GROMACS .gro file of C-alpha atoms in nm:
model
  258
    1UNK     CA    1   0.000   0.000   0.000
    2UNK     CA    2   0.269   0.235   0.098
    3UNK     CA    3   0.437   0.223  -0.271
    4UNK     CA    4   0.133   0.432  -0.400
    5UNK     CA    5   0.220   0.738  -0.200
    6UNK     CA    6   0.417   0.987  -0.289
    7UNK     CA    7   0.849   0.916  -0.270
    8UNK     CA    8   0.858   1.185  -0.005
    9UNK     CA    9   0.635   1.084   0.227
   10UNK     CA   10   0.789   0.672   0.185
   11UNK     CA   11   1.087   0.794   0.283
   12UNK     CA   12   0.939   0.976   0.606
   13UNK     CA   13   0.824   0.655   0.688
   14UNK     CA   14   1.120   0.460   0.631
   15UNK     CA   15   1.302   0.725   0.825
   16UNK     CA   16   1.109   0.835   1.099
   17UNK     CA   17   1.245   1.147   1.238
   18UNK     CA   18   1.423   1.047   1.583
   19UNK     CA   19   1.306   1.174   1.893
   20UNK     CA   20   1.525   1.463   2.030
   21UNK     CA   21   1.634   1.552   1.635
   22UNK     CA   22   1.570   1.918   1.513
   23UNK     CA   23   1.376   2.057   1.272
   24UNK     CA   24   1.402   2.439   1.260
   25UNK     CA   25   1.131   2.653   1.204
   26UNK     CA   26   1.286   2.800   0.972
   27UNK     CA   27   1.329   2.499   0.775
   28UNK     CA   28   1.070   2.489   0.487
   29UNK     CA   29   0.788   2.236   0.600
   30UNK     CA   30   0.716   2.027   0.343
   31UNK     CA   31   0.493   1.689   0.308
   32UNK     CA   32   0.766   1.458   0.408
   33UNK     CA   33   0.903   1.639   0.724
   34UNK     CA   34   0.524   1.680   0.848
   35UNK     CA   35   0.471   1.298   0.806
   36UNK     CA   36   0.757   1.252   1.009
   37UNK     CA   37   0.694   1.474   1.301
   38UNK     CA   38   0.301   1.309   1.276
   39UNK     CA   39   0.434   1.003   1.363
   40UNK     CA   40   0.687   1.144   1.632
   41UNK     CA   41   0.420   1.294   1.793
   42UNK     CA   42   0.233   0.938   1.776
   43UNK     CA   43   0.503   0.756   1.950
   44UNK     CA   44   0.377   0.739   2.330
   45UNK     CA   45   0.750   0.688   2.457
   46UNK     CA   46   0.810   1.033   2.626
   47UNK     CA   47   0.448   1.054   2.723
   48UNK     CA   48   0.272   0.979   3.093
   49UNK     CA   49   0.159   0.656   3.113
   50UNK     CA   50  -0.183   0.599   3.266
   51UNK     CA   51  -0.194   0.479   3.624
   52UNK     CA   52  -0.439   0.180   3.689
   53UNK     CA   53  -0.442  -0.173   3.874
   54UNK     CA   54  -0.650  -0.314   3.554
   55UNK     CA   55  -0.720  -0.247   3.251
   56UNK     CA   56  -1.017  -0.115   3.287
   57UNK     CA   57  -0.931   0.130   3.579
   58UNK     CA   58  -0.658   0.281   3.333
   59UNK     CA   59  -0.953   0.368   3.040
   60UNK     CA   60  -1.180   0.502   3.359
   61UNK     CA   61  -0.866   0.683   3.487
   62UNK     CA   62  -0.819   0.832   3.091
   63UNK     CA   63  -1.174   0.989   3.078
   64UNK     CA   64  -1.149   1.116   3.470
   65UNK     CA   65  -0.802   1.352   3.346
   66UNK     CA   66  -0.978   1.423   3.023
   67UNK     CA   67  -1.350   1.536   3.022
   68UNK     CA   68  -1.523   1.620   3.341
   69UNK     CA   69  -1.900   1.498   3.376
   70UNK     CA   70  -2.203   1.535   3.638
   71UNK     CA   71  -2.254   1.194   3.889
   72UNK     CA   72  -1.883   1.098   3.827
   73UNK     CA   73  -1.926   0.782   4.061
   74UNK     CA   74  -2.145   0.635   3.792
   75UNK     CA   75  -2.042   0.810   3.481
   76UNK     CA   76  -1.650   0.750   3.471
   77UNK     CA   77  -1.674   0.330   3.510
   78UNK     CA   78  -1.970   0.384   3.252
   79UNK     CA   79  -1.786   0.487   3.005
   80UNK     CA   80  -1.466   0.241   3.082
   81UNK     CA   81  -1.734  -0.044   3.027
   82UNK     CA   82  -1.840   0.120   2.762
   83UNK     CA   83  -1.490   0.202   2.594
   84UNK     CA   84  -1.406  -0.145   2.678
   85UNK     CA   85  -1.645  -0.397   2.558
   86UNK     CA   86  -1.570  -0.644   2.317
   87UNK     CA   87  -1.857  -0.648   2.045
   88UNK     CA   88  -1.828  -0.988   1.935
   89UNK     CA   89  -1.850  -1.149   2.235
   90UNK     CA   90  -2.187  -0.947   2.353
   91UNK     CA   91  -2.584  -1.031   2.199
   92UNK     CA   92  -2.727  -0.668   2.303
   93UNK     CA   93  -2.548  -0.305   2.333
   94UNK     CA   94  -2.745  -0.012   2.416
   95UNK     CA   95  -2.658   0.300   2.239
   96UNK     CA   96  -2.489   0.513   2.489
   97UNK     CA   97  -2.552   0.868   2.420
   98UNK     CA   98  -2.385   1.197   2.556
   99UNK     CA   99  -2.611   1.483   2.541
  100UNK     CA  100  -2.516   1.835   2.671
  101UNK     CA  101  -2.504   2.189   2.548
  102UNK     CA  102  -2.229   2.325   2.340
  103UNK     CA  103  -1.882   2.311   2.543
  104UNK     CA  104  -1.982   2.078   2.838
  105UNK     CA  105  -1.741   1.807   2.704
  106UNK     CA  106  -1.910   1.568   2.445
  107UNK     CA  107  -1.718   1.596   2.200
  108UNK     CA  108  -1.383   1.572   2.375
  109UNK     CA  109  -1.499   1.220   2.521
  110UNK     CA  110  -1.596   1.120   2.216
  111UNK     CA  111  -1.264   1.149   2.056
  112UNK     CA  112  -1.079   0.942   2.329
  113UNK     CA  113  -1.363   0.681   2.220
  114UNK     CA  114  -1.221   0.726   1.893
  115UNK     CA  115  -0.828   0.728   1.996
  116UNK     CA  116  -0.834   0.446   2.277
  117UNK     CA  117  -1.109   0.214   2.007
  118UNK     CA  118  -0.848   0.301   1.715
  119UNK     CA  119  -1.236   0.396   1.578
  120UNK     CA  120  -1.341   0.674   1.324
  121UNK     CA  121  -1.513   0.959   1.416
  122UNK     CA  122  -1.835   1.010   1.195
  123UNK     CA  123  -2.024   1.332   1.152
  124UNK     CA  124  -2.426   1.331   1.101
  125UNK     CA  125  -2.476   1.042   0.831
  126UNK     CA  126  -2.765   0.923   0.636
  127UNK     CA  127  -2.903   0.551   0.719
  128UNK     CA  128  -2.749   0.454   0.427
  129UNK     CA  129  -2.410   0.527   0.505
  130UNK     CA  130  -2.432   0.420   0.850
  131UNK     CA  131  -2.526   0.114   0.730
  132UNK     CA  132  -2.236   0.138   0.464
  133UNK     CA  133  -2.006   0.219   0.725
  134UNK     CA  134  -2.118  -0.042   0.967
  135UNK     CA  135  -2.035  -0.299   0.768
  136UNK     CA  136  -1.684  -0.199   0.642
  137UNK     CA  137  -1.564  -0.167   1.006
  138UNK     CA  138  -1.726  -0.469   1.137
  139UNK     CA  139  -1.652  -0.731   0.884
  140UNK     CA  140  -1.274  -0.856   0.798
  141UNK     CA  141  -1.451  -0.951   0.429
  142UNK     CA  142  -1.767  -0.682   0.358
  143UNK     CA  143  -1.876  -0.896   0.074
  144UNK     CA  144  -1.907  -1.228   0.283
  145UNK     CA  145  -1.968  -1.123   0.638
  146UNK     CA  146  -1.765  -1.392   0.744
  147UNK     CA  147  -1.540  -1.277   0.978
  148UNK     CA  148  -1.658  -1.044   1.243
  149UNK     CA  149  -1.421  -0.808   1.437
  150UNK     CA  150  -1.478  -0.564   1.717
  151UNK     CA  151  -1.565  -0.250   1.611
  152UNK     CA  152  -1.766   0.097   1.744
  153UNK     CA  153  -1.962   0.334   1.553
  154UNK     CA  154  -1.915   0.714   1.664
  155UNK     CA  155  -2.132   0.958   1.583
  156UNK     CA  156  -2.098   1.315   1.667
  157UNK     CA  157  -2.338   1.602   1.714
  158UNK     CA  158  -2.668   1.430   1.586
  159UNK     CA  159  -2.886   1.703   1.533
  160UNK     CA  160  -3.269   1.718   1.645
  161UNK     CA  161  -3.407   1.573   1.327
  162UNK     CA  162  -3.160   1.283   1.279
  163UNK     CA  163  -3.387   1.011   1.470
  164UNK     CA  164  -3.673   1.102   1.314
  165UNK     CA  165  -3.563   0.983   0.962
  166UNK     CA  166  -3.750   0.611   0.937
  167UNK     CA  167  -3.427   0.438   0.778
  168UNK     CA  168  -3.195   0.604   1.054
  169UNK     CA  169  -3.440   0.503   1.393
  170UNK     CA  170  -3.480   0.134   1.219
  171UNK     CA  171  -3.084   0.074   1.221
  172UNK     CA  172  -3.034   0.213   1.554
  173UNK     CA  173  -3.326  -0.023   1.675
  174UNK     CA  174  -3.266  -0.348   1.554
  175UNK     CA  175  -2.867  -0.231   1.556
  176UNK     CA  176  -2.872  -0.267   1.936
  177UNK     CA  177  -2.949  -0.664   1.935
  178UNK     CA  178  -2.728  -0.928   1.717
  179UNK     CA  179  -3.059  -1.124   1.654
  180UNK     CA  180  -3.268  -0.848   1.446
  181UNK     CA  181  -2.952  -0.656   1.270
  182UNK     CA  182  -3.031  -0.805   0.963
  183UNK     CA  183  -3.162  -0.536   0.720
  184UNK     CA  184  -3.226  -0.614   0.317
  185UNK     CA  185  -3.247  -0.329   0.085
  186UNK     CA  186  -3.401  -0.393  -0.261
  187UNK     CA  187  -3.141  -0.295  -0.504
  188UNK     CA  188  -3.367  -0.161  -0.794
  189UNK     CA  189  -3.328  -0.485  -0.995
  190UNK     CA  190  -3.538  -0.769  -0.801
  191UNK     CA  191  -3.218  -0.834  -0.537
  192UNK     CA  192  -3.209  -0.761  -0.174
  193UNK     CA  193  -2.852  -0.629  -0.076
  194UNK     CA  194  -2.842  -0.748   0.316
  195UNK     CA  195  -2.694  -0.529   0.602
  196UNK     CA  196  -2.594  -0.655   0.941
  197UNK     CA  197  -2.606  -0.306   1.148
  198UNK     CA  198  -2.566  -0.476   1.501
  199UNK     CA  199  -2.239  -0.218   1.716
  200UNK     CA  200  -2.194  -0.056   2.002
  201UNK     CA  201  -2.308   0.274   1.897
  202UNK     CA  202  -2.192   0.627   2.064
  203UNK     CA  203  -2.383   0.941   2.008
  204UNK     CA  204  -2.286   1.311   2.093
  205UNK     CA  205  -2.600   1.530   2.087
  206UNK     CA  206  -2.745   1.864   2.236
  207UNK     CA  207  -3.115   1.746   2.166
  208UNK     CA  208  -3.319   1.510   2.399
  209UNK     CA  209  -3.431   1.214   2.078
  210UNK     CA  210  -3.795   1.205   2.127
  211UNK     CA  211  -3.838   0.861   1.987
  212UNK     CA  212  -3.937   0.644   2.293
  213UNK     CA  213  -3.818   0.330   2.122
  214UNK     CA  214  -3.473   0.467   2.104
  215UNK     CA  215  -3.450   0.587   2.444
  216UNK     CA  216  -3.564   0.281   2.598
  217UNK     CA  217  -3.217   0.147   2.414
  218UNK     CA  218  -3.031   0.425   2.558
  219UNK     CA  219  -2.745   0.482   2.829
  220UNK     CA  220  -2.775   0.827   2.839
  221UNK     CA  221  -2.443   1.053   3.038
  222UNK     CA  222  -2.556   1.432   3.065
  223UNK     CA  223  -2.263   1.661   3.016
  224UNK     CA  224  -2.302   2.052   3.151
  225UNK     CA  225  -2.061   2.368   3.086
  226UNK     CA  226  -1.912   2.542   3.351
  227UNK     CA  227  -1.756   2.278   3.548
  228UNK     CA  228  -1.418   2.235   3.679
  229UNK     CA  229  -1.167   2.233   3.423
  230UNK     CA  230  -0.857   2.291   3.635
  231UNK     CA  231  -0.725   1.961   3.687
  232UNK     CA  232  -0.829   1.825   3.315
  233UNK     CA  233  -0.489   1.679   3.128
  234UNK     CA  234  -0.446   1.715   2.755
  235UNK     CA  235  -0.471   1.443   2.607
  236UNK     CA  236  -0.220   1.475   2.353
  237UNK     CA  237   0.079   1.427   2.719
  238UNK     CA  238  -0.068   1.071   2.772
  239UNK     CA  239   0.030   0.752   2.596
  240UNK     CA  240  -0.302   0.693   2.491
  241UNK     CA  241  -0.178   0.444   2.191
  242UNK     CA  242   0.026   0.235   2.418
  243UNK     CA  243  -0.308   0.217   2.610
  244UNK     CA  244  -0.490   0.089   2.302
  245UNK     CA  245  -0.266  -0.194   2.243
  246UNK     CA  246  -0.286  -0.300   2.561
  247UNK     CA  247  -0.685  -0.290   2.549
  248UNK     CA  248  -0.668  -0.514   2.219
  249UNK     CA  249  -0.375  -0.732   2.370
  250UNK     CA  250  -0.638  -0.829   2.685
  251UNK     CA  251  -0.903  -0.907   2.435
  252UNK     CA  252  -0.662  -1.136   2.232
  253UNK     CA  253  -0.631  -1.371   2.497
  254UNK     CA  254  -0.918  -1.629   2.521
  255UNK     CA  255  -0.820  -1.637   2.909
  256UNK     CA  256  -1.002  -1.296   2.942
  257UNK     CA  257  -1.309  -1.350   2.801
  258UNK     CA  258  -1.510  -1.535   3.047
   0.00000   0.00000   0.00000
């Protein structure tokens, strides 16, 4: 894959710049000496590491130095579950969704989703593409849906009128239980194309969904402004990648899953 980008940026990669060596700013910065600072400021070796007895107390300790949230006691070991969970192993997820006003924090938490998951962050979609991009990430073959890996679907600021789109509530509902993901879509020429929309599912939002069927299927964290920001860590100091290996390391051994 690499031998399709440009020569400049192969070499970067080849030669990664080495941590401690200078680049001036008055050096011109051009594509290959931004790839390699990118990935010197990806490796986690001069970063904090993240204090925790477990696994899962390290991801709960990651969102308590990053985002600050109402009813901590609950919230913070909800959203280590919640950042933790393997999808393959589990038969029903509930849609966890953070709703707040603008600058309370949503978005922040939903980005260490994204960093600690290795998951992309999606903006508002149509039920199409969710369903599009639902089965890219969760399949290892998209065509054959043979192989299923552990995957999350992010979402961020769904707007009021997202839900109310049929397509959109009907993959969020059956998506929350492995045994009615299955959706077919008639193709225009007498086929059904199938979709298998089953994920755990996270959803920013300032809007309270008014669908009762979705919030029945929801875990719903409230996020307000104004709280105390003081002792919040940017998350850019903490070795957040060395974090997500260890996550998928835990999960690779059959030990752990009971």
């Amino acid at each position: 894959m690499t031998n399709n980008l440009p020569p400049e940026i192969q070499q970067a990669l080849q030669n990664p710049i080495q941590e401690g060596e200078n680049i001036s700013e008055s050096d011109e910065l051009d594509i290959g000496k931004y790839a390699r600072l990118k990935r010197l400021k990806q490796d986690d070796s001069s970063k904090v590491l993240i204090e925790g007895e477990s696994i899962g107390r390290k991801i709960e300790n990651l969102f308590r130095q990053t985002v600050t949230i109402p009813n901590p006691e609950i919230a913070y070991p909800l959203l280590a579950a919640y950042a933790s969970i393997p999808s393959v192993l589990c038969d029903i997820l509930p849609i966890l969704e953070l709703r707040g006003e603008p600058e309370s924090g949503k978005s922040e938490c939903i980005k260490i989703f994204s960093r600690v998951t290795g998951s992309i962050l999606n903006a508002r979609s149509t039920a199409a593409s969710i369903k599009n991009d639902i089965n890219q990430i969760r399949w290892v073959d998209p065509s054959t849906f043979s192989v299923e890996r552990n995957c999350f679907y992010l979402l961020d600021n769904a707007d009021s009128e997202f839900f109310e789109e049929r397509d959109v509530l009907t993959a969020f509902l059956n998506g929350y239980d492995r045994h009615t993901d299955k959706q077919s879509i008639s193709n225009g020429k007498g086929q059904n194309i199938p979709f298998y929309v089953f994920c755990p599912k996270v959803v920013t939002t300032v809007w309270r969904i008014s669908s009762n069927e979705i919030r029945r299927r929801l875990l719903t964290l409230k996020f307000k402004p104004g709280l105390n920001l003081s002792n919040l860590i940017n998350p850019d100091t903490l070795a957040i990648n060395s974090l997500k290996k260890e996550l998928s390391n835990f999960w690779a051994s059959p030990v752990n899953w009971d």
